[in-house]
Each structure stands twice: as structure tokens, then as C-alpha cells.
XYZ file of C-alpha atoms in Angstrom:
571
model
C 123.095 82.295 56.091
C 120.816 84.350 57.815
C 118.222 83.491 60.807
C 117.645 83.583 63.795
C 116.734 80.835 64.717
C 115.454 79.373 67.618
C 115.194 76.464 69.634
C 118.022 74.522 68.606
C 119.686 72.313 69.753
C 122.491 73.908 71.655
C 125.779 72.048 72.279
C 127.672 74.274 74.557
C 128.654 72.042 77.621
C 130.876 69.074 78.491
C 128.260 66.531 78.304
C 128.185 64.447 75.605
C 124.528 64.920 73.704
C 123.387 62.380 71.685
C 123.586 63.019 68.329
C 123.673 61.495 64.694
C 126.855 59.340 65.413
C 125.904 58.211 68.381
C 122.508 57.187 68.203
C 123.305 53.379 66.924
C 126.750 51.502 66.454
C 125.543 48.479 64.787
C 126.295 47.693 61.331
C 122.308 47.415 60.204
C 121.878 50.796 62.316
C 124.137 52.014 59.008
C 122.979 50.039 56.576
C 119.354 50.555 57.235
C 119.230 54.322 58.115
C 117.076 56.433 56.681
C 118.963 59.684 58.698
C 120.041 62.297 55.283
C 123.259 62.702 57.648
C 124.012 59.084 58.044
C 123.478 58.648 54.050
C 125.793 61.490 53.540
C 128.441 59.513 55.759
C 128.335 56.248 53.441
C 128.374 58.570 50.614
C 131.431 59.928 51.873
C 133.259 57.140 52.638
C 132.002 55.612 49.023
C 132.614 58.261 46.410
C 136.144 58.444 48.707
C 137.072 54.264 47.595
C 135.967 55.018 43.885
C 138.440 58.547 44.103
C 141.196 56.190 45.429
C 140.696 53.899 42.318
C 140.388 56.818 39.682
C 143.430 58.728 41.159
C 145.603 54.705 40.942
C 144.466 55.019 37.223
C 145.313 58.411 36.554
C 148.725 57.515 38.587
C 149.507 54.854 36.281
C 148.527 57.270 33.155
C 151.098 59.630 33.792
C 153.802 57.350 34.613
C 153.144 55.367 31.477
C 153.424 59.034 29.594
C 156.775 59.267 31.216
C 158.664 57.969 27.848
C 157.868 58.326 24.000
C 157.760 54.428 23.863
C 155.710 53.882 27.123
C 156.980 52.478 30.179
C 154.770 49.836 30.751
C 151.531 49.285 29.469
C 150.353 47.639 26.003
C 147.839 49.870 23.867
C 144.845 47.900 25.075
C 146.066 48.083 28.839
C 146.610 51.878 27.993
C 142.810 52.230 26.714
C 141.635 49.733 29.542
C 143.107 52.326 32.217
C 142.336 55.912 30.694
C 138.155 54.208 30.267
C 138.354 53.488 34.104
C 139.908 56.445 35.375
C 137.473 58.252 33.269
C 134.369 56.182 34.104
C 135.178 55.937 37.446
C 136.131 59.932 38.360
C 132.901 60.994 36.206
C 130.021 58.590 37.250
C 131.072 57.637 40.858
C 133.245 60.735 42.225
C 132.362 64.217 40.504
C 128.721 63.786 39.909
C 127.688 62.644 43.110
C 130.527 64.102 45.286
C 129.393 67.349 46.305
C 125.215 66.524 46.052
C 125.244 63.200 47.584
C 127.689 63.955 50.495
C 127.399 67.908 51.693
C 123.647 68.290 49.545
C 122.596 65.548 51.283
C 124.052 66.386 54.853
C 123.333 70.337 54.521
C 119.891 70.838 52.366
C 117.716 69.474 54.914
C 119.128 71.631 57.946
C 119.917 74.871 55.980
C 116.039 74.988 54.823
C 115.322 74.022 58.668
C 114.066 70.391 57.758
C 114.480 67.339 60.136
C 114.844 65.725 57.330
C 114.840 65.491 53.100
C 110.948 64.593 52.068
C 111.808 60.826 50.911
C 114.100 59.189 53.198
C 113.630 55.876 52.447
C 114.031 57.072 48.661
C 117.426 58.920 49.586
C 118.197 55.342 51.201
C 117.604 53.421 47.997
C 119.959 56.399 45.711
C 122.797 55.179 48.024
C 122.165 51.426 47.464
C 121.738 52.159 43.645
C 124.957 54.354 43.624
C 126.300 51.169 45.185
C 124.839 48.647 42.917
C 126.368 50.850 39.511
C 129.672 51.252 41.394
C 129.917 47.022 41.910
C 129.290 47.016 38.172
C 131.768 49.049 36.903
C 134.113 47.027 39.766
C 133.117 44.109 37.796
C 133.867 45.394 34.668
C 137.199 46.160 35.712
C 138.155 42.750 37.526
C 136.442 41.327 34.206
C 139.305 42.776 31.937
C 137.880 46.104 31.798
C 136.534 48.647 29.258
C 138.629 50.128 26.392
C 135.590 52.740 25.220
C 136.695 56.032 27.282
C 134.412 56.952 29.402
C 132.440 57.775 26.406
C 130.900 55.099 25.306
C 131.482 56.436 21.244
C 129.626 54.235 18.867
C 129.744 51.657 16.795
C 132.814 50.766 18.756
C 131.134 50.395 22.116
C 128.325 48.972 20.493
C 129.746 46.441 17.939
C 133.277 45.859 18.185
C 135.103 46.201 21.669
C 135.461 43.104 23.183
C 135.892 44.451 26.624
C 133.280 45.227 29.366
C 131.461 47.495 28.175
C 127.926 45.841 29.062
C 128.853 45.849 32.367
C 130.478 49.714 32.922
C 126.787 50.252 31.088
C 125.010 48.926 33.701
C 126.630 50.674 35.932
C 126.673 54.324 34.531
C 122.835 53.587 34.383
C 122.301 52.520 38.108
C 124.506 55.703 38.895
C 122.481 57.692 37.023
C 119.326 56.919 38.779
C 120.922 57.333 42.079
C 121.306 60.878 40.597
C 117.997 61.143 39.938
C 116.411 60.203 43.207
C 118.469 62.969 44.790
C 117.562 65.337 42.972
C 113.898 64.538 43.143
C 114.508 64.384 46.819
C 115.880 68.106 46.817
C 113.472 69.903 44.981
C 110.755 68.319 47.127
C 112.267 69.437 49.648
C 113.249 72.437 49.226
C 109.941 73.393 48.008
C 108.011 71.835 50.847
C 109.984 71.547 54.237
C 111.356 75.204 54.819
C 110.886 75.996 57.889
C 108.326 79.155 58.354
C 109.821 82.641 57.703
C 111.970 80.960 54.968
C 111.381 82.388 51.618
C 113.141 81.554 48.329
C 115.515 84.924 48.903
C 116.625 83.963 52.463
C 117.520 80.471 51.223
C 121.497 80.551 51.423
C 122.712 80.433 47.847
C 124.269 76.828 48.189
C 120.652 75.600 47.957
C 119.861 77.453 44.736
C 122.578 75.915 43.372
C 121.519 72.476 44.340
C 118.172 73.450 43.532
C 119.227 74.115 39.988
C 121.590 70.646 39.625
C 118.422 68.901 40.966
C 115.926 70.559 37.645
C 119.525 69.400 35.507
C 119.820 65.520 37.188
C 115.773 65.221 36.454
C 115.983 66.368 32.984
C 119.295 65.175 31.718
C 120.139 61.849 32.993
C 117.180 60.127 31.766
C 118.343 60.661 28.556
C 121.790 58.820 28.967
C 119.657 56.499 30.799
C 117.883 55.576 27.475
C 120.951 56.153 25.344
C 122.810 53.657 27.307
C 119.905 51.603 27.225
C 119.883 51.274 23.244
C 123.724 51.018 22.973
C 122.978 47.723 25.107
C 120.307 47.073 22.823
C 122.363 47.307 19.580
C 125.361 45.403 21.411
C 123.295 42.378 22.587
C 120.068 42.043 20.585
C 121.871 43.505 17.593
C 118.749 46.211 16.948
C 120.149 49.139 14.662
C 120.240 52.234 16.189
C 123.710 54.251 16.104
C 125.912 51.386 13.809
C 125.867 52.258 10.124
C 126.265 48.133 9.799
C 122.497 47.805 11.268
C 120.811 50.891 9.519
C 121.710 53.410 12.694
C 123.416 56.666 13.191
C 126.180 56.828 15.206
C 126.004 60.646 15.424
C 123.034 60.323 16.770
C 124.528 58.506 19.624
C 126.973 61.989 19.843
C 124.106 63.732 20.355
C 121.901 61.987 22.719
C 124.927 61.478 25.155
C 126.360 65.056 25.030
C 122.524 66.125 25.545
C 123.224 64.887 29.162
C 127.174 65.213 29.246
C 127.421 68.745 28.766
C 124.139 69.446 31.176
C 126.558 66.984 33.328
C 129.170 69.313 33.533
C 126.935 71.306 35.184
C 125.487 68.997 37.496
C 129.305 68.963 39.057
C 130.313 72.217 39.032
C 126.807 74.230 40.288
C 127.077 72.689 43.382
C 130.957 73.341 43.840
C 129.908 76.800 43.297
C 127.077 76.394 45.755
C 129.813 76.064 48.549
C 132.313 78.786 47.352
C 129.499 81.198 48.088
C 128.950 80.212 51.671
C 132.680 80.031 52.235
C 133.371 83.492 50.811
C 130.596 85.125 52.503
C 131.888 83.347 56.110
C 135.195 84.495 55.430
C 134.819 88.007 54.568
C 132.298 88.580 57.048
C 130.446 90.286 54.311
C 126.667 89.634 53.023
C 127.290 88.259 49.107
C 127.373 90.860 47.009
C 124.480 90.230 44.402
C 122.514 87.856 45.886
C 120.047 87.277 43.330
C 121.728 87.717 40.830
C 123.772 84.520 41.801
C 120.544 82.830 42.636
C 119.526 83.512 38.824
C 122.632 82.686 37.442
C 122.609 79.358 38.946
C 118.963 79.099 37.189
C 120.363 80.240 33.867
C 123.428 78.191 33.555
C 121.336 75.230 34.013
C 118.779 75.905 31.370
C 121.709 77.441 28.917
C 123.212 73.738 29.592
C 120.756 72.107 27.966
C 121.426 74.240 24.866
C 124.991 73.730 24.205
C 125.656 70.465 23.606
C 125.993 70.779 19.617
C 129.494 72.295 20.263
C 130.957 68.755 21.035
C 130.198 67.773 17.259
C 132.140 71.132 15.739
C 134.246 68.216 13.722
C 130.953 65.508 13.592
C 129.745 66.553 9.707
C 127.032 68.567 11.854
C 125.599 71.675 9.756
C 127.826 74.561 9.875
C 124.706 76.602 10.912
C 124.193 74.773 13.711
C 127.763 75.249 14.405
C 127.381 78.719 14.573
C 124.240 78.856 16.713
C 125.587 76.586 19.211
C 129.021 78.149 19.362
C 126.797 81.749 20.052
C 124.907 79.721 22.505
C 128.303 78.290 24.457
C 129.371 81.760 24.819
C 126.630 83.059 26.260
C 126.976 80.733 29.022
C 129.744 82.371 30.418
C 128.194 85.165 31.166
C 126.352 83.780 34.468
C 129.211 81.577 35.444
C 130.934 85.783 35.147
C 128.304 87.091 37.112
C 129.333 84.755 40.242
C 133.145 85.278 39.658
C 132.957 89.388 39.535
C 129.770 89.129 42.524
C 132.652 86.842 44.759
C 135.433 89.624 43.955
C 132.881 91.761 45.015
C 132.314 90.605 48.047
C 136.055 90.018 49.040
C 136.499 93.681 48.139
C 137.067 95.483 51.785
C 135.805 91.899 53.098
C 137.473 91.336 56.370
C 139.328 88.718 54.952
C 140.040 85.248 56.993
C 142.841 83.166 55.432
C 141.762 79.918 56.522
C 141.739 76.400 54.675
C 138.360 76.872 53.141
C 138.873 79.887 52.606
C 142.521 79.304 50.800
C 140.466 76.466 48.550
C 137.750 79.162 47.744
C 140.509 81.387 46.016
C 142.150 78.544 44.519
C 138.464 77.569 42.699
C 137.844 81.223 41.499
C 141.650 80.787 40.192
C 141.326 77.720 38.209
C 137.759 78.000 37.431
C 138.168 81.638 35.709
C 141.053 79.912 33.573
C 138.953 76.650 32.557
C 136.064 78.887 31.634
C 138.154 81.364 29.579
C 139.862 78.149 27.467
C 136.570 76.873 27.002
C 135.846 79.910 24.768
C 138.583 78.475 22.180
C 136.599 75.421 21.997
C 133.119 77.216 21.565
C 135.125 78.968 18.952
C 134.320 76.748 15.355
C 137.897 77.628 13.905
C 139.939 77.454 16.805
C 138.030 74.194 17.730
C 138.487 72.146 14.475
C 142.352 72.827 15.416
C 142.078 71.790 19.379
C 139.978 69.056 19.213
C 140.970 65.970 20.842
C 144.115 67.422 21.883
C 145.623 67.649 25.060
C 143.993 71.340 25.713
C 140.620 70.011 26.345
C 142.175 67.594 28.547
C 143.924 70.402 30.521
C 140.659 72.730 30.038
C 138.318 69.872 31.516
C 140.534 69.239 34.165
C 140.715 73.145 35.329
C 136.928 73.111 35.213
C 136.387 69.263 37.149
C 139.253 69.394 39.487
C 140.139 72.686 39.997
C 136.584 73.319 40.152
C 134.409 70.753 41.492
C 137.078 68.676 43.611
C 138.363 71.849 45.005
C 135.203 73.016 46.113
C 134.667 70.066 47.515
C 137.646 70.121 49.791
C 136.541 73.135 50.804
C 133.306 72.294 51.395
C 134.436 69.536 53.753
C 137.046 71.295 55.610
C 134.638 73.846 56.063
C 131.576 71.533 57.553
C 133.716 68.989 58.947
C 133.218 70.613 62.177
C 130.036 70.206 61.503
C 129.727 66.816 60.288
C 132.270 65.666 62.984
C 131.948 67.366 65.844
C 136.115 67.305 65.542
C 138.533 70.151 65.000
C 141.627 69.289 62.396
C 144.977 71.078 62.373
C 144.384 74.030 60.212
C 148.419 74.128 59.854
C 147.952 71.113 57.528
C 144.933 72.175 56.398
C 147.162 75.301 54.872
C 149.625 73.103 53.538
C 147.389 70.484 51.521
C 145.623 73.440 50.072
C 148.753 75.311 49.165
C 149.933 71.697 47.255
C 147.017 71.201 45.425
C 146.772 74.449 44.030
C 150.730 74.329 43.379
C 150.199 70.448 41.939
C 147.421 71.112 39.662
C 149.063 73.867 37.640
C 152.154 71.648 37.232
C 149.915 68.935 35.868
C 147.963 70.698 33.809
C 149.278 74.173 32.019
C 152.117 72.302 30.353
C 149.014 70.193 28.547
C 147.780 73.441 27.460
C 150.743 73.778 25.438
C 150.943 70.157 24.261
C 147.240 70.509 23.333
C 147.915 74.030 21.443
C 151.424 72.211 19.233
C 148.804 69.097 18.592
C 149.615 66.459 20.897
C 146.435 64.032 20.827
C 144.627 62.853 23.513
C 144.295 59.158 24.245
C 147.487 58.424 22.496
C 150.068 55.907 24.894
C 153.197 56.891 22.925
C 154.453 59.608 20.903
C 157.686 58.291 20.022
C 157.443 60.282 16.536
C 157.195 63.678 18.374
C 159.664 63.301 21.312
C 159.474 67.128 22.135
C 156.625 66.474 23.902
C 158.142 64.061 26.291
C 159.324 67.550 28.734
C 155.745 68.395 28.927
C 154.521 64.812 30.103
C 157.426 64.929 32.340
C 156.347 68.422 33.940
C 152.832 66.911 34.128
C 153.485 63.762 35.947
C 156.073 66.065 38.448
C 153.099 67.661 39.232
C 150.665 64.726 39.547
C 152.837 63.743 42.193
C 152.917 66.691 44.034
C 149.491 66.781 43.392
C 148.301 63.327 44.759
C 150.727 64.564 48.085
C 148.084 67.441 48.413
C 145.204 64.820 48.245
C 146.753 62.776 50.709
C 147.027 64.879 53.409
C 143.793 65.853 53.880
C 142.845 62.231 53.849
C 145.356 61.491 56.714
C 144.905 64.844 59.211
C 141.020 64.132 58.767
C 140.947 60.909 59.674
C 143.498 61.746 63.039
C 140.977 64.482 63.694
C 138.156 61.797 63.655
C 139.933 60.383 66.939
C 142.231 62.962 68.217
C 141.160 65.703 67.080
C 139.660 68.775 69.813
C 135.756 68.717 70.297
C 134.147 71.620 68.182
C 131.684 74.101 69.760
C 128.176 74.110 66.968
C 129.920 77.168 65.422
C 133.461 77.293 65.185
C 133.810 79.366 62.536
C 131.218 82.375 63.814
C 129.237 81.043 60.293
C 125.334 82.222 59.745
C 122.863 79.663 58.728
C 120.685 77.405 60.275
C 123.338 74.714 60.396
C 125.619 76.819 62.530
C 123.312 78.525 64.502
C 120.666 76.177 65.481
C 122.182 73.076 65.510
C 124.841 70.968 67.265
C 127.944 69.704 66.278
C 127.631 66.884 65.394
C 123.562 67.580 64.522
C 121.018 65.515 66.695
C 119.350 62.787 64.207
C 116.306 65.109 63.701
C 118.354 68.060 63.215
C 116.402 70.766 65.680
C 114.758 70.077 68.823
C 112.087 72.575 67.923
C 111.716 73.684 64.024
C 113.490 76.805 63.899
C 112.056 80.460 62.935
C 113.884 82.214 59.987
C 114.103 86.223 61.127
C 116.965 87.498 58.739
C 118.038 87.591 55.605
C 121.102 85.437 54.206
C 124.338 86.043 55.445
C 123.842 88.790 57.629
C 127.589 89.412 58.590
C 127.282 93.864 57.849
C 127.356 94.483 61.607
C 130.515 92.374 61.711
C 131.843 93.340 59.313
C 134.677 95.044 60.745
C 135.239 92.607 63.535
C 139.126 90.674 63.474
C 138.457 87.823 65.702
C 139.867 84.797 64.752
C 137.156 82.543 65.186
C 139.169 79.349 64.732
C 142.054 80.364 67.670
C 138.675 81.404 69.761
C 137.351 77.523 69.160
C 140.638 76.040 70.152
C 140.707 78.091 73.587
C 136.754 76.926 74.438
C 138.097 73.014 72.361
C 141.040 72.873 75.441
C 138.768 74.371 78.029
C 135.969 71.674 77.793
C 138.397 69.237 77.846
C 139.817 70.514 80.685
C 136.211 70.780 82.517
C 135.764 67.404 80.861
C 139.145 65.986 82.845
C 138.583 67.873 86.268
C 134.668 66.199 86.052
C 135.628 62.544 85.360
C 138.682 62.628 88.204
């Protein structure tokens, strides 16, 4: 971003400074903390367990898809293990990944904050987060849930015998960890900037968050209720969505896409959040457009709320409301298009670094462009009647939530784990488990494209009566392992780096923003010794622009000459 910032806290020097990870080793000093960075940690290392359990589902998916006849799974096991992957990845990995781990680490120093304007409440989002995660946990050692991660009534509501009270519970204490962070963030963000800080020198990653925050305040109260009555019908037997009882179960489809499509929103705004400040880093170029990305952020979240009609294309819905919402879903792409062409923009005659976030950055803009263009076929009414619970809106959510969100995520935290760490990790590796998840995902998921497109359903465990398909599921699951290699990695080289990796300097990467330029790496717990002064705009790379350095190679020379100061000091 842009400032110039004063009085930070510098961390050139051999001595170890106190900082964030340092300043308490006990258990309660975790448990208890009200530090935004510390919260960001156990976010980190939660949303990672719950990606570890999703991925084991979606493991045992594909290898059960292996053969027409199954491999090894029963159809209730099979619905049982689909509902958790989905549950799990959706509520406790892709909503809160990027907001509750680099929102909650970066919004507070990029507006020059010591910290977000409700600790303690940021405290209590994490222990809620926690509290919905044991109950879908519960639900799972419990026999599990056999609803999808939809929760589609009367099923959920009347006839499953599974745990579906339970994974209720716990979407619902998710959802008002949600809720708390947002709140936290637009307070915030409206109150705390540090002076000389206006809303157009904010660095685009907090517009973004700013925007998911208005979407996590408005939306998930409503699955909050929704949830509420499907436990209401289930238990007390009150008739709201089962025909049986006098309800409407379409009105359940409508109260739950209200939020879920908003939702989709909620994960990818902030993924795109990051691609901006990696592009602009990385091409040593101010973003091209600024406000117009700003707005767009602003527009796709109130278009969200206006869409969610073209989930119930094959309900019985009116076919005039059909129409208006398909016009509607279409028109959304037009500010998610405004941030691809403004990023091409700006990597046009950028001075282009290839490094791993940068390599993830590419790979989003990639996948993203193709999720969003098969998502017109589905805002389409004829094409969607056709496509409908098929595999191509398995493959088209999947382009838009992994090779979306979860890749801007890794970005994200390859590019701040410097930060975050105060550790340098083997950008060699870093190259390679980028290059294997881009490689991985399109092996997974274009050949369900085509299985979607020649009607191969969703959901279904065998397909022994259409064995043609069996190539396809065979390609997919070849990539799902190549895939899960790619997620490993990272996993493994970032943990080394934790202990072996080189100490990083506060800006490795030659990045603007507060972050980078006024604080340490890792931060001190209040962020700043003095509250910095904003000068510039965002992203004020134009006079070096044409500069080659390699930032990274410069970090390792300055990474082995501390240590070496570090060694000649101690003997």
C-alpha cells in the first residue's frame, strides 16, 4: 500500500525484539489473548484441522467413484461422507479462512490500528468458531449427517435419522463467529485509521473485507433463523417448510440460498482482496483502477443479495422471476470483470516477479475467469434446467471455491508468512506446490465439466448403468491425488520454516503498506510503537517501476548475514 509511515517499529538488527510470539509461552497466554494476531494464529491452526478432515472426506469420495459399483462405501456411508466434506469445507474452512486468519492478522495494521475495536469480542468469534466446529465433530463421531451440506427440507427436517441437530448447531455457532468479525471490521475500519488515512488510500484488500463484513452482517442472520426453524420443525414438530405440518419447503430454498449465494461471496471477496496486493507487489506497478475495484467489491456484495432466485430455476418458482433473476446473475459478472481486466492491466508492462504468491495470483485469475464464465450457463434458464445437479456445477463451484478462495489463500499466506513468522521458506518448493495445485485442480475438475455436460448426477455413489463415465472419475481422482500432493507441501516446508527456516528482515519482499513498512517481522503485540502517519497513496510502486531487483535473493543475503553477526556475537 502506500504510506509513509513513521515510527515503527523497525526490526533491522540481530537482537531479538519482542514481539507477538514472544510475549507469553503459556497455554492461558493463548487461550486468553485478546492480541488480533494471536487470534489469527489459533484461527490458523483451526480452520487448518477442519481442512485436514474435509480433504480425508473428499479423499475417500473420489476413491469410492473409482468403480461403477463403488469400492467401498454403502449409500448411507456415501451420503454420510459427501454431507461432511461439504459441511465441513463450507462452514469451518472457506468462510472463515481468509477473514478470520489474514483479515484478522492484517486489517488492524494495514489501517494503522494497534488493534481491531472489540478484542475481547474477536476473542469470543474464535471460541464460538470452536464451539460450532466441536458440534459438527460430534455429529460426525455420532454417525454423522446424510443431508449435504444443505440442509434441503422436509428431509433434514422430518425424516433423516442422522445428525442433523447437531451439524445445525454447529453451522449456527459458526455463523455467529462470522458475524462478530465482521462487526469487528467495519468498526474498525471506520474508526481506528490512523490519521492521513482516507477511504482511497486504504489498500484494496480492506475494501474487500470491508464489503464481506456489510455481507456476514446481513446474510448470516438469516441462515441463523432458517436453521433455527428447521430445528424447530425437527424437534417441536412446528410446521414451517414440511408439507406434512402445513409448511413450505421452498420456502426453506429460499431463505437458505438468501445467505448461500451472498456466502459465496463472503469467500471469494476476500480471496480477491489478497490477489490485488499480490499483483500490485509483484509488478511493481500502482493497481490499475483503483476505485473502480474498490466499487466493484461494493457492488458484488449488494448484487449478491439479489441473485439467489437462480438456485430454484427447476423449484416450480415463476418463470418471471426466473428471468429477472437470471438478468440479475449476469449482471454480476460484470464487477467480478472489472477486477480481472483492472489485474491484466496492471501486469501489462508490470515488472513482473515470478514468485510463489505471485505464481498463485495467476493461477486464481486462471481458474476464477473459468468458474465465472460456467456460471453464466447456470444463470442461463434453458441451459440450467439441463445442468442442474450435474457434475458441472460441481466442477463450476469448485473452480470458483478452490481455485478461487483456497488459492488465494495460499497466496495470501506465502505472501505474509514472512510477516506472520518472522521465517523465510524455500521459495523452490514454494514454486513446486503452486505449480501442482494448479496442474491437480484441472485434472480433478475439467473432466467433471464434461460428465456434468453428458448428465452425470451429482451425489450419486455408483453409476454402474452408465460405465462411460467411469474414465472421467478416474481422471478426476488422478488428479485429486496430485492435487492433495500440492496441498501437502506447503503444509510440510511451512512448518520446517517455522524452525529452520532464515530470519526475515520487516520487508522481504520490498511490499508498500503499513504492514511492511512500519512494522516488524514478526509485529510487536501493539503493532507500532508510535501510530503511524499515512503520506501516500496506495501502492505507490511508479518510481520503481522499472527496478529488477530480486527482493527475495536480496532477503536471503541480509537472512545469512544476521545470522552470521548473530554467530560471531554469541561466540
Amino acid at each position: 500500500m502506500s504510506a509513509t509511515a513513521v515510527g515503527g517499529g523497525s526490526a533491522q538488527g540481530p537482537v531479538e525484539q519482542k514481539n507477538y510470539l514472544n510475549n507469553g509461552h503459556t497455554i492461558a497466554s493463548w487461550l486468553l489473548t485478546t492480541d488480533h494476531k494471536r487470534i489469527a494464529v489459533l484461527y490458523l491452526i483451526s480452520i487448518s484441522i477442519f481442512f485436514v478432515i474435509g480433504g480425508f472426506a473428499a479423499s475417500l469420495i473420489r476413491i469410492e467413484l473409482m468403480s461403477p459399483r463403488g469400492v467401498m462405501m454403502e449409500n448411507d456411508t456415501y451420503n454420510k461422507v459427501f454431507s461432511l466434506h461439504g459441511i465441513v469445507m463450507i462452514f469451518f474452512f472457506l468462510v472463515p479462512s481468509i477473514p478470520a486468519t489474514l483479515g484478522n492478522f492484517l486489517v488492524p495494521m494495514m489501517v494503522g490500528a494497534r488493534d481491531l475495536a472489540f478484542p475481547r469480542l474477536n476473542l469470543l468469534s474464535w471460541y464460538m468458531y470452536v464451539a460450532g466446529g466441536l458440534c459438527a465433530l460430534m455429529a460426525l463421531l455420532f454417525g454423522g449427517v446424510d443431508t449435504g451440506w444443505t440442509f434441503y427440507t422436509p428431509y433434514s427436517s422430518l425424516y433423516s435419522n442422522s445428525q442433523v441437530t447437531l451439524a445445525i448447531f454447529g453451522a449456527f455457532f459458526a455463523g455467529f463467529s462470522s458475524i462478530f468479525t465482521g462487526l469487528n471490521f467495519i468498526v474498525t475500519i471506520h474508526k481506528m485509521r490512523a490519521p492521513g488515512m482516507t477511504w482511497f488510500r486504504l489498500p484494496l484488500f480492506i475494501w474487500a473485507h470491508y464489503a464481506t463484513s456489510l455481507l456476514m452482517i446481513l446474510a448470516t442472520p438469516v441462515i441463523a433463523i432458517t436453521l433455527l426453524l428447521v430445528f424447530a420443525e425437527r424437534v417441536l414438530k412446528l410446521g414451517v417448510f414440511s408439507p406434512e405440518l402445513g409448511g413450505d419447503p421452498v420456502l426453506f430454498q429460499h431463505l437458505f440460498w438468501f445467505y448461500s449465494h451472498p456466502a459465496v461471496y463472503i469467500m471469494i471477496l476476500p480471496g480477491m482482496g489478497v490477489i490485488n496486493e499480490i499483483i500490485a507487489c509483484f509488478t511493481r506497478r500502482r493497481i490499475f483502477g483503483y476505485q473502480p475495484i474498490a466499487f466493484s467489491s461494493l457492488a458484488i456484495a449488494f448484487l449478491g443479495f439479489l441473485v439467489w432466485g437462480h438456485h430454484l430455476f427447476v423449484s416450480g418458482q415463476s418463470m418471471y422471476q426466473g428471468i429477472v433473476f437470471s438478468i440479475i446473475s449476469f449482471v454480476v459478472a460484470v464487477p467480478s470483470a472489472i477486477k480481472i481486466f483492472n489485474w491484466a492491466a496492471t501486469i501489462y508492462k508490470g515488472s513482473v516477479r515470478f514468485t510463489t504468491p505471485m505464481l498463485y495470483a495467476y493461477s486464481f485469475m486462471g481458474l476464477f475467469v473459468i468458474g465465472g464464465l460456467t456460471g453464466l450457463y447456470l444463470a442461463a434458464l434453458a441451459a440450467d434446467i439441463h445442468l442442474t445437479d450435474t457434475y458441472f456445477v460441481v466442477a463450476h463451484f469448485h473452480y470458483v471455491m478452490v481455485g478461487g478462495a483456497i488459492t488465494a489463500f495460499m497466496g495470501g499466506l506465502h505472501f505474509w508468512w514472512p510477516k506472520m513468522t518472522g521465517k523465510l521458506y524455500p521459495e523452490g518448493w514454494g514454486k513446486a506446490g503452486a505449480l501442482l495445485v494448479f496442474v491437480g485442480f484441472n485434472f480433478t475438475f475439467l473432466p467433471q465439466f464434461v460428465m456434468g455436460y453428458m448428465g452425470m448426477p451429482r451425489r450419486y455413489h455408483n453409476y454402474y448403468l452408465q460405465p462411460e463415465f467411469q474414465v472421467y472419475h478416474q481422471m478426476s481422482t488422478l488428479g485429486a491425488s496430485i492435487l492433495a500432493i500440492g496441498y501437502l507441501l506447503p503444509a510440510l516446508y511451512l512448518t520446517w520454516s517455522l524452525k529452520y527456516g532464515m530470519k526475515s528482515g520487516p520487508n522481504p519482499w520490498g511490499a508498500k503498506g503499513l504492514e511492511w513498512e512500519a512494522a516488524a517481522s514478526p509485529p510487536d503485540t501493539f503493532n507500532f510503537d508510535k501510530i503511524p502517519i499515512v503520506t501516500e497513496e496506495a501502492y505507490n510502486y511508479d518510481a520503481e517501476a522499472d527496478d529488477d531487483t530480486d527482493f527475495w535473493a536480496e532477503e536471503l543475503k541480509r537472512a545469512k548475514a544476521r545470522e552470521e553477526a548473530e554467530l560471531k556475537g554469541g561466540s
